[in-house]
mmCIF file of C-alpha atoms (C1' of nucleotides) in Angstrom:
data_model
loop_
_atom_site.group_PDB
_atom_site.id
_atom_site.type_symbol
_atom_site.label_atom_id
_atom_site.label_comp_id
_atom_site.label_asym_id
_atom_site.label_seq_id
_atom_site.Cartn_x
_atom_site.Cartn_y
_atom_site.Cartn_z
ATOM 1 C CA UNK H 1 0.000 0.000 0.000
ATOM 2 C CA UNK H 2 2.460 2.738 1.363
ATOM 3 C CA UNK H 3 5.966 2.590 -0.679
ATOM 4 C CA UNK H 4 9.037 3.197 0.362
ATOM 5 C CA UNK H 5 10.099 5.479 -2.285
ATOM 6 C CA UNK H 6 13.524 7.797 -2.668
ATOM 7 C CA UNK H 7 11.070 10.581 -3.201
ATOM 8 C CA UNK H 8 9.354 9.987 -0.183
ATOM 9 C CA UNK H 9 11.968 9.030 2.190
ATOM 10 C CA UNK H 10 13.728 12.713 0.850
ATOM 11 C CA UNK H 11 10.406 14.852 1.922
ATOM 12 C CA UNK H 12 10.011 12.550 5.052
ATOM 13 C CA UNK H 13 13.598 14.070 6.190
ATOM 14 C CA UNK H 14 13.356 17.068 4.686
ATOM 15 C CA UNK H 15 10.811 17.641 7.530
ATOM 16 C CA UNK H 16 12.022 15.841 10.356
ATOM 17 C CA UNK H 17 15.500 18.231 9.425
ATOM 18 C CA UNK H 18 13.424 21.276 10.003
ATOM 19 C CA UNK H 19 12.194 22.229 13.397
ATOM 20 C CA UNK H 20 9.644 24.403 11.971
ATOM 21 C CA UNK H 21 6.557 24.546 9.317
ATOM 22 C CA UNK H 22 7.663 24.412 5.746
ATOM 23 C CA UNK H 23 5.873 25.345 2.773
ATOM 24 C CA UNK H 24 5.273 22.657 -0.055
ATOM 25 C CA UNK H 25 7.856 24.618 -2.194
ATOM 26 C CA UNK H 26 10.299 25.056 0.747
ATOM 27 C CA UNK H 27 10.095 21.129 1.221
ATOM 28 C CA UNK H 28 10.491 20.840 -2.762
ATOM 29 C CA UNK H 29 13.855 22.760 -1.995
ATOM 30 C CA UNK H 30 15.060 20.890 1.202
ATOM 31 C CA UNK H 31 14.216 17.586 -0.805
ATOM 32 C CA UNK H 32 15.392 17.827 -3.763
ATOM 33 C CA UNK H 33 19.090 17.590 -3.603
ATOM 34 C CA UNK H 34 18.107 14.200 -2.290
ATOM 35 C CA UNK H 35 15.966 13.172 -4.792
ATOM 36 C CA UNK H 36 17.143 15.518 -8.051
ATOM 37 C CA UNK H 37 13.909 14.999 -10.250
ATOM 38 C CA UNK H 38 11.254 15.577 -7.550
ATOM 39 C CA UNK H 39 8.301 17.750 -8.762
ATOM 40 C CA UNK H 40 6.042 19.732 -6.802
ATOM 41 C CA UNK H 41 3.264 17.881 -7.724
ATOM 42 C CA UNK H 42 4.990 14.538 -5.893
ATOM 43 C CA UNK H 43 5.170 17.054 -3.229
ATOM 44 C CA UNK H 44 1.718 17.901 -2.852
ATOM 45 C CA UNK H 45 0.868 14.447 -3.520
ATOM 46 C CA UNK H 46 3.070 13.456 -0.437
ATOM 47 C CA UNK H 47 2.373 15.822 2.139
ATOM 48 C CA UNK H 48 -1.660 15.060 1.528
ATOM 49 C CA UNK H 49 -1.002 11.176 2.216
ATOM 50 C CA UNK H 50 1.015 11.961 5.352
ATOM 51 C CA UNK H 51 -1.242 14.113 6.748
ATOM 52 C CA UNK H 52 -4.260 11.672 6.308
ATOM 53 C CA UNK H 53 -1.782 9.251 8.008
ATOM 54 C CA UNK H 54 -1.313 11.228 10.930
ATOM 55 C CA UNK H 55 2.474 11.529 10.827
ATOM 56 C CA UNK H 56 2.437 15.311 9.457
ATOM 57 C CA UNK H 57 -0.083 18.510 10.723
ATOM 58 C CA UNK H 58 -1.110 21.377 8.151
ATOM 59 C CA UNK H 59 -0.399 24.729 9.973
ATOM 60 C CA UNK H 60 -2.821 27.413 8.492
ATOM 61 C CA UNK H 61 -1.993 31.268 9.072
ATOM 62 C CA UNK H 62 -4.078 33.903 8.108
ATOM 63 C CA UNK H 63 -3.387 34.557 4.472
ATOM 64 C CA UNK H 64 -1.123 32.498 4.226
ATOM 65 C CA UNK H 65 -0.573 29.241 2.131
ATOM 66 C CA UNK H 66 -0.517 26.279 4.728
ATOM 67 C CA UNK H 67 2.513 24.661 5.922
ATOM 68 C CA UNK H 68 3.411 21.722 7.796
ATOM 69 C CA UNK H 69 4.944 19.952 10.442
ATOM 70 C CA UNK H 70 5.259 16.576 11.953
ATOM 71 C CA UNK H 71 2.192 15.712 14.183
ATOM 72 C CA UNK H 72 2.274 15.142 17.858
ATOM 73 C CA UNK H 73 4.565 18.175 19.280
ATOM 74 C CA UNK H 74 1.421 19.024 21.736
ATOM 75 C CA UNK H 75 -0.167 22.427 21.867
ATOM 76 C CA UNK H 76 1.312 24.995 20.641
ATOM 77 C CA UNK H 77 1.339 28.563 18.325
ATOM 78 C CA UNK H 78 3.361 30.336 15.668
ATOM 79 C CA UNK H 79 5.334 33.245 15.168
ATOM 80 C CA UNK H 80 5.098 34.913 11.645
ATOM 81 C CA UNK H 81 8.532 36.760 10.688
ATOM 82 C CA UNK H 82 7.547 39.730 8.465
ATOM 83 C CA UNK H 83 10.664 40.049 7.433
ATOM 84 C CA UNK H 84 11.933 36.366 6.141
ATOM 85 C CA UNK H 85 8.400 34.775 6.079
ATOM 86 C CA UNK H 86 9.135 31.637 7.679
ATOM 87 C CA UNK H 87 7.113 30.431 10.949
ATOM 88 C CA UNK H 88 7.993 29.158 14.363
ATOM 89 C CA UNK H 89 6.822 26.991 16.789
ATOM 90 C CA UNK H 90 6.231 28.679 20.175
ATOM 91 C CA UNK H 91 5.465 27.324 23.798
ATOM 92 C CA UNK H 92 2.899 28.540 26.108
ATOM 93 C CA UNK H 93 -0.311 29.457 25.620
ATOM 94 C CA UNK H 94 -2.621 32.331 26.754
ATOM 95 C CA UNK H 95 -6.012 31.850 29.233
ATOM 96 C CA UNK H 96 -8.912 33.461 29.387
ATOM 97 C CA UNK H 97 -10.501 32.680 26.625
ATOM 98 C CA UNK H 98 -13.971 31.628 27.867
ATOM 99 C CA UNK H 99 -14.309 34.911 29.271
ATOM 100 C CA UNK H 100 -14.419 36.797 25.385
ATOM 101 C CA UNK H 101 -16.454 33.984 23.991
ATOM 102 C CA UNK H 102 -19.861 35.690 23.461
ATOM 103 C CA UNK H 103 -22.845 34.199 26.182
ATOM 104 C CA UNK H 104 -24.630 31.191 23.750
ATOM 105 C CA UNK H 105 -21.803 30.774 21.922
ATOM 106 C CA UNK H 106 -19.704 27.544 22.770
ATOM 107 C CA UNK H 107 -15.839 27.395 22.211
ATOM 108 C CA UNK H 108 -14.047 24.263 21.207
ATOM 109 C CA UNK H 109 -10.820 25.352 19.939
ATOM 110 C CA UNK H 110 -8.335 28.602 19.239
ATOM 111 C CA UNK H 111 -5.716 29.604 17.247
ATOM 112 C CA UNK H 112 -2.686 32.309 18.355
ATOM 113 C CA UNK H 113 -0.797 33.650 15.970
ATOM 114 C CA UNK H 114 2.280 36.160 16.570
ATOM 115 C CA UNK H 115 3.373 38.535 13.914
ATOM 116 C CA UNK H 116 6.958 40.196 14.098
ATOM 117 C CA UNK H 117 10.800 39.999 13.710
ATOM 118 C CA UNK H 118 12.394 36.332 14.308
ATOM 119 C CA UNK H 119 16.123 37.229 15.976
ATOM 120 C CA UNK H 120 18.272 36.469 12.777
ATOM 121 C CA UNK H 121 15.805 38.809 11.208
ATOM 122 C CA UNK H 122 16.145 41.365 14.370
ATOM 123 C CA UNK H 123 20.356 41.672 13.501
ATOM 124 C CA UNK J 1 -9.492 61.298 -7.763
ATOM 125 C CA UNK J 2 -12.014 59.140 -5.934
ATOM 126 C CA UNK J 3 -15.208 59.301 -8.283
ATOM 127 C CA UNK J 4 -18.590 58.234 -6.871
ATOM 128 C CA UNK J 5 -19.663 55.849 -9.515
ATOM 129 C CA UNK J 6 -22.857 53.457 -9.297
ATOM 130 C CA UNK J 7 -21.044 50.546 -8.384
ATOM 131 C CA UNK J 8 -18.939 51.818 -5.940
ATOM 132 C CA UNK J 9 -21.988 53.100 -3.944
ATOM 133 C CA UNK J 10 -23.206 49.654 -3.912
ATOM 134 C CA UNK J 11 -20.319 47.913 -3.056
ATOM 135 C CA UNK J 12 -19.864 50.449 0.057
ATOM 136 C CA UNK J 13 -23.752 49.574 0.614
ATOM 137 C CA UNK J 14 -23.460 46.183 0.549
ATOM 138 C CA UNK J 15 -20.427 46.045 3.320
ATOM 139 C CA UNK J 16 -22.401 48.991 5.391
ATOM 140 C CA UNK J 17 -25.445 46.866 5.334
ATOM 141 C CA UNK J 18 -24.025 43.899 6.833
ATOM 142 C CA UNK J 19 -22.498 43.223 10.777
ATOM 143 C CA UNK J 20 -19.848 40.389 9.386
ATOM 144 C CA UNK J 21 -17.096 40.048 7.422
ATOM 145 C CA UNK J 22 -17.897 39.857 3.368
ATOM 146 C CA UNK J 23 -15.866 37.668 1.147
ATOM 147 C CA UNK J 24 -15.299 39.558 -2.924
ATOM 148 C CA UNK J 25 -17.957 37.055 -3.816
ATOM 149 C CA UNK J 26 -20.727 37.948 -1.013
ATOM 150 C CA UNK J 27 -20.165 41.248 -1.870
ATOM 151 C CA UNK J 28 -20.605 40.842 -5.749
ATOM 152 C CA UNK J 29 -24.053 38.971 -4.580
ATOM 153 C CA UNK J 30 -24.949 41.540 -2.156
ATOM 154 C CA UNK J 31 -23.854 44.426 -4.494
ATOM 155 C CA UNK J 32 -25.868 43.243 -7.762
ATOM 156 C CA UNK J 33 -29.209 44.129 -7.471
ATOM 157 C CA UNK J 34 -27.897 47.761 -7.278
ATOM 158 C CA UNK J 35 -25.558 47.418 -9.726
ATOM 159 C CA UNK J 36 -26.739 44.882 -11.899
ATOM 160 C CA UNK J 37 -24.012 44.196 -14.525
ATOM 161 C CA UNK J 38 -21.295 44.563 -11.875
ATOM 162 C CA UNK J 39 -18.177 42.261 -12.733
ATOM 163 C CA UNK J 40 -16.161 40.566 -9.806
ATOM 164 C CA UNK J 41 -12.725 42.003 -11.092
ATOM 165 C CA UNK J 42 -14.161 45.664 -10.175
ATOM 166 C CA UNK J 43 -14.933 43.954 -6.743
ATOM 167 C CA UNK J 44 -11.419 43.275 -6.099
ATOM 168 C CA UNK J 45 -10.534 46.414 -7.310
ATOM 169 C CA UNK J 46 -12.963 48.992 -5.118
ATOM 170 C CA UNK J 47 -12.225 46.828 -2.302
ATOM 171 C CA UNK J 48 -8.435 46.956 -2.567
ATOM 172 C CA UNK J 49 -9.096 50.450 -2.715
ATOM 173 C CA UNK J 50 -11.470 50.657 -0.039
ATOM 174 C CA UNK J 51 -8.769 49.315 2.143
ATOM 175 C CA UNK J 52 -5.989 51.271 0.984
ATOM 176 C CA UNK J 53 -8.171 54.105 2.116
ATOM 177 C CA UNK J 54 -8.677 53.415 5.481
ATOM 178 C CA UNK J 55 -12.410 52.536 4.723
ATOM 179 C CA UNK J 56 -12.441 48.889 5.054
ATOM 180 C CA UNK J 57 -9.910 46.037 7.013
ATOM 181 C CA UNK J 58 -9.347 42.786 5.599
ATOM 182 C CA UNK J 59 -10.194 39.787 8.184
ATOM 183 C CA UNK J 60 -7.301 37.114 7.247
ATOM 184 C CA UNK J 61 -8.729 33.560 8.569
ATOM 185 C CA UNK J 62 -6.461 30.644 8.481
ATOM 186 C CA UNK J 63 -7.483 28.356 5.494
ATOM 187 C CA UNK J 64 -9.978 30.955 4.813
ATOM 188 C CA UNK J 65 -10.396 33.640 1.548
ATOM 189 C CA UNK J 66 -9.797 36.951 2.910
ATOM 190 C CA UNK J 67 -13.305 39.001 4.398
ATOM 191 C CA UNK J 68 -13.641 42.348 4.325
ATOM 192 C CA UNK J 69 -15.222 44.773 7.416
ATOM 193 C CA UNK J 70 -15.046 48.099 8.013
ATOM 194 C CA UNK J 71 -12.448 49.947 10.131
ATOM 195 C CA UNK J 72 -12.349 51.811 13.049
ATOM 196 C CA UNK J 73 -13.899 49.409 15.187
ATOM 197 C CA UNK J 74 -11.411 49.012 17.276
ATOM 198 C CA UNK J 75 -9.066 46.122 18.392
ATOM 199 C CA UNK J 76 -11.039 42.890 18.184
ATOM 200 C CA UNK J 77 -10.527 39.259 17.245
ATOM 201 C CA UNK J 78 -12.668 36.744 15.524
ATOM 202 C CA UNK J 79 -14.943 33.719 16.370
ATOM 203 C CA UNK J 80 -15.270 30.988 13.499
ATOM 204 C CA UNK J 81 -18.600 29.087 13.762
ATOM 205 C CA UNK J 82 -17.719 25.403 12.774
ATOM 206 C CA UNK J 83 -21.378 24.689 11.879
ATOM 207 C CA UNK J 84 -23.155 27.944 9.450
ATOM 208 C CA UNK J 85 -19.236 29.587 9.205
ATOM 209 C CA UNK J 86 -20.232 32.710 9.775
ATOM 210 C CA UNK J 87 -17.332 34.898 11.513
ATOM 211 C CA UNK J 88 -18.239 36.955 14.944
ATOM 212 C CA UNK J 89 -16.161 40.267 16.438
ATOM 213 C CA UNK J 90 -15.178 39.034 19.694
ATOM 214 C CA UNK J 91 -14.354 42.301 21.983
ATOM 215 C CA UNK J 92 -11.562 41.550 24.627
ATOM 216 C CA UNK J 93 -8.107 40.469 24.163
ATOM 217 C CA UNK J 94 -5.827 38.023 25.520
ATOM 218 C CA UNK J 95 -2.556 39.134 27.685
ATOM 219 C CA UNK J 96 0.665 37.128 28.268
ATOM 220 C CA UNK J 97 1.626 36.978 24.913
ATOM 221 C CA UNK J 98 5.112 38.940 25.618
ATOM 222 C CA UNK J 99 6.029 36.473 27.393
ATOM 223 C CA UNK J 100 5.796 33.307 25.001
ATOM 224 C CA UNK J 101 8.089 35.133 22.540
ATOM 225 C CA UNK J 102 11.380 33.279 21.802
ATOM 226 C CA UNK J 103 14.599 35.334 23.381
ATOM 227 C CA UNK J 104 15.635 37.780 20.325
ATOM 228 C CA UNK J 105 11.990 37.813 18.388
ATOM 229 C CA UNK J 106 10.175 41.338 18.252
ATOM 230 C CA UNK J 107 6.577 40.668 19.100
ATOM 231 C CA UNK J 108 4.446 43.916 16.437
ATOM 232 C CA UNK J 109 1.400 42.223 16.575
ATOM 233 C CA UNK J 110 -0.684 39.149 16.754
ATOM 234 C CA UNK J 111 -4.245 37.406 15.696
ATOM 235 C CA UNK J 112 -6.366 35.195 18.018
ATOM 236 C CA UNK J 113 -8.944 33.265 16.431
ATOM 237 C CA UNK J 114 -11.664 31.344 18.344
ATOM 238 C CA UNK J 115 -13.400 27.733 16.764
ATOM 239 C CA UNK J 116 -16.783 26.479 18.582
ATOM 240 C CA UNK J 117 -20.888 26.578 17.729
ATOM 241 C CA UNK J 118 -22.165 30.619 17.413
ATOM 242 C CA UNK J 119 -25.537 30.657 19.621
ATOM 243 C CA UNK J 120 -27.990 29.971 17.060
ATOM 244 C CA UNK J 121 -25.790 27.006 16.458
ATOM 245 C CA UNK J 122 -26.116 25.613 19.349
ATOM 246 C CA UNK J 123 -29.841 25.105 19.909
ATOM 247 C "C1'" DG B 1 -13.266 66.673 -23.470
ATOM 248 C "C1'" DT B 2 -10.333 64.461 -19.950
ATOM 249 C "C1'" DC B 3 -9.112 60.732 -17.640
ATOM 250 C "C1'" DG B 4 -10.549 57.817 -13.847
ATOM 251 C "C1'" DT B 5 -13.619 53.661 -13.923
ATOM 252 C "C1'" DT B 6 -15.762 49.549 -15.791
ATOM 253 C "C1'" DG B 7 -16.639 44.917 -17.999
ATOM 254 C "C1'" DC B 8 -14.717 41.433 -20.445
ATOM 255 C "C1'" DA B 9 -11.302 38.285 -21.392
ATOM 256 C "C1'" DA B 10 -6.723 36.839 -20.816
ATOM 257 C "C1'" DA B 11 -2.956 36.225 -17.791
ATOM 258 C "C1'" DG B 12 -0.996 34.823 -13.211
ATOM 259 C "C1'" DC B 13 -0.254 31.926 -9.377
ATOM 260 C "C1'" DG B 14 -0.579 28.151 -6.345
ATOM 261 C "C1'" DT B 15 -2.693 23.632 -6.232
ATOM 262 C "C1'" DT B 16 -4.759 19.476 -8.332
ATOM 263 C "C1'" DT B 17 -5.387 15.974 -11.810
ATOM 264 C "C1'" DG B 18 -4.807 12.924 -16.168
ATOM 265 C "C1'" DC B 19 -1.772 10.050 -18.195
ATOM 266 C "C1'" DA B 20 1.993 7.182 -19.814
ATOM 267 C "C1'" DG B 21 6.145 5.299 -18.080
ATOM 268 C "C1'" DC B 22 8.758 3.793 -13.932
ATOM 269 C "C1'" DC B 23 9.869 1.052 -10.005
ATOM 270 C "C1'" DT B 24 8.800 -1.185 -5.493
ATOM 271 C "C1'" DA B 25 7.225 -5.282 -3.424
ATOM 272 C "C1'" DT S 1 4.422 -8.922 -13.154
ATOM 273 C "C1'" DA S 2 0.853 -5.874 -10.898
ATOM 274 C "C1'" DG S 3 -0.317 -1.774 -9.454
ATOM 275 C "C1'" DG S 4 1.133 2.045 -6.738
ATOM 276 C "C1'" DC S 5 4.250 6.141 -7.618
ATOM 277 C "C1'" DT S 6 6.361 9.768 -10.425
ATOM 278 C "C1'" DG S 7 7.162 13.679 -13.689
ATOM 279 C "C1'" DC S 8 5.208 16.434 -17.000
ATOM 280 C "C1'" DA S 9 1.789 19.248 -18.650
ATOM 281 C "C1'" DA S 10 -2.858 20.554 -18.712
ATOM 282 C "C1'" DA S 11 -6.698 21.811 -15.870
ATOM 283 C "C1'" DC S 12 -8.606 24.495 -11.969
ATOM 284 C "C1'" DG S 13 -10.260 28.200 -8.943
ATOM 285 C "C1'" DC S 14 -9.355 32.541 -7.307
ATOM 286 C "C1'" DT S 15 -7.269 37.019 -8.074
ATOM 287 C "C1'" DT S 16 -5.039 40.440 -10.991
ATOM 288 C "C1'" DT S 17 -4.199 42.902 -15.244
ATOM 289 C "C1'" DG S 18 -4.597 44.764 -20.278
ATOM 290 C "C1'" DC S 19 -7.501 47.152 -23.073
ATOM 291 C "C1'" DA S 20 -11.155 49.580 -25.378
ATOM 292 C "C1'" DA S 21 -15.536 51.648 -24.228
ATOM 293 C "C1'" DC S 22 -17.958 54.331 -20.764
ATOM 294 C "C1'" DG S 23 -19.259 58.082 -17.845
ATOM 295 C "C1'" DA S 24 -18.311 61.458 -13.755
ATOM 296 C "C1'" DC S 25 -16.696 65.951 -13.342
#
DNA sequence: GTCGTTGCAAAGCGTTTGCAGCCTA
DNA sequence: TAGGCTGCAAACGCTTTGCAACGAC
């Protein structure tokens, strides 16, 4: 069913390389000097069928194209560098949530996202 | 400069008319009947427009076409109804967030978006 | 009459799909 | 060898742009 291909063992490490989100042509990049001929649409093709497998996550920012990252990292939000456009992972989370959500209205989930300057980007 | 031209009145109509954010296409369907041969690509143009005037704000969702609303009403974030996907203002705003920035990182600004059933939802 | 504005169609851009050939199991 | 996988190119959906006609001032 699942093959063990050179295409996809270059995208599997081309993410498990990266400690944050990539873009499907940002994992074309990182994988292709491991697999020279790779196209974008292998990419695409890829990333679906490990998401739907539950090894990768799809990380969706506001205007953004989505990116991903391996599942199971727990909770967590992103940083958005203005500068360099790439996305990082960050710890914590904020409270108080249930306190904005309107009365009637029931919340299941959230999403944080931080816009600024990453630190090489800061320099 | 800025003529006032049929469509444009019903474009600025249309958004006025309505509490919630307005995708280009809900406001080519709300904008019609006053305009009727109004094309989409003049849409997208008087609401780029809009926005580069200070008139309107675009409300980026994640995995979500952009939504237009007007500005000046203040700082606010969004609630996404998982069931009729209509978007809510939520007043209020979450603190902390200073402190889950990575050492070297410039926090400018940042989007919270909230996921659950909007009242009429829930019943 | 001038020139900003409009509608249409074509062009872009990122993503998906059809297809013939390739390669893993 | 069978059938999933791949690369290429065409198709797609949404947004932008080129252009000639239109209409506000």
């Amino acid at each position: 069913m699942e093959r063990d291909t050179l295409q996809r063992r270059a995208i599997r490490e081309a993410l498990e390389r990266t400690a944050r989100p990539l873009a499907p042509q940002e994992v074309l990049d990182e994988a292709t000097p491991a697999a020279p001929r790779l196209g974008i649409a292998t990419v695409y093709r890829t990333l679906k069928s490990l998401v739907e497998e539950g090894w990768l996550k799809a990380v969706e920012l506001p205007g953004q194209p989505p990116r991903y990252e391996r599942a199971g990292i727990g909770h967590h939000h992103h940083f958005h560098c203005r500068a360099c456009g790439k996305v990082f992972d960050i710890d914590g989370c904020v409270g108080k949530l249930q306190g904005m959500v309107p009365k009637g209205f029931v919340l299941e989930d959230h999403d944080v996202v931080l816009y600024g300057r990453c630190d090489a980007c800061v320099k």
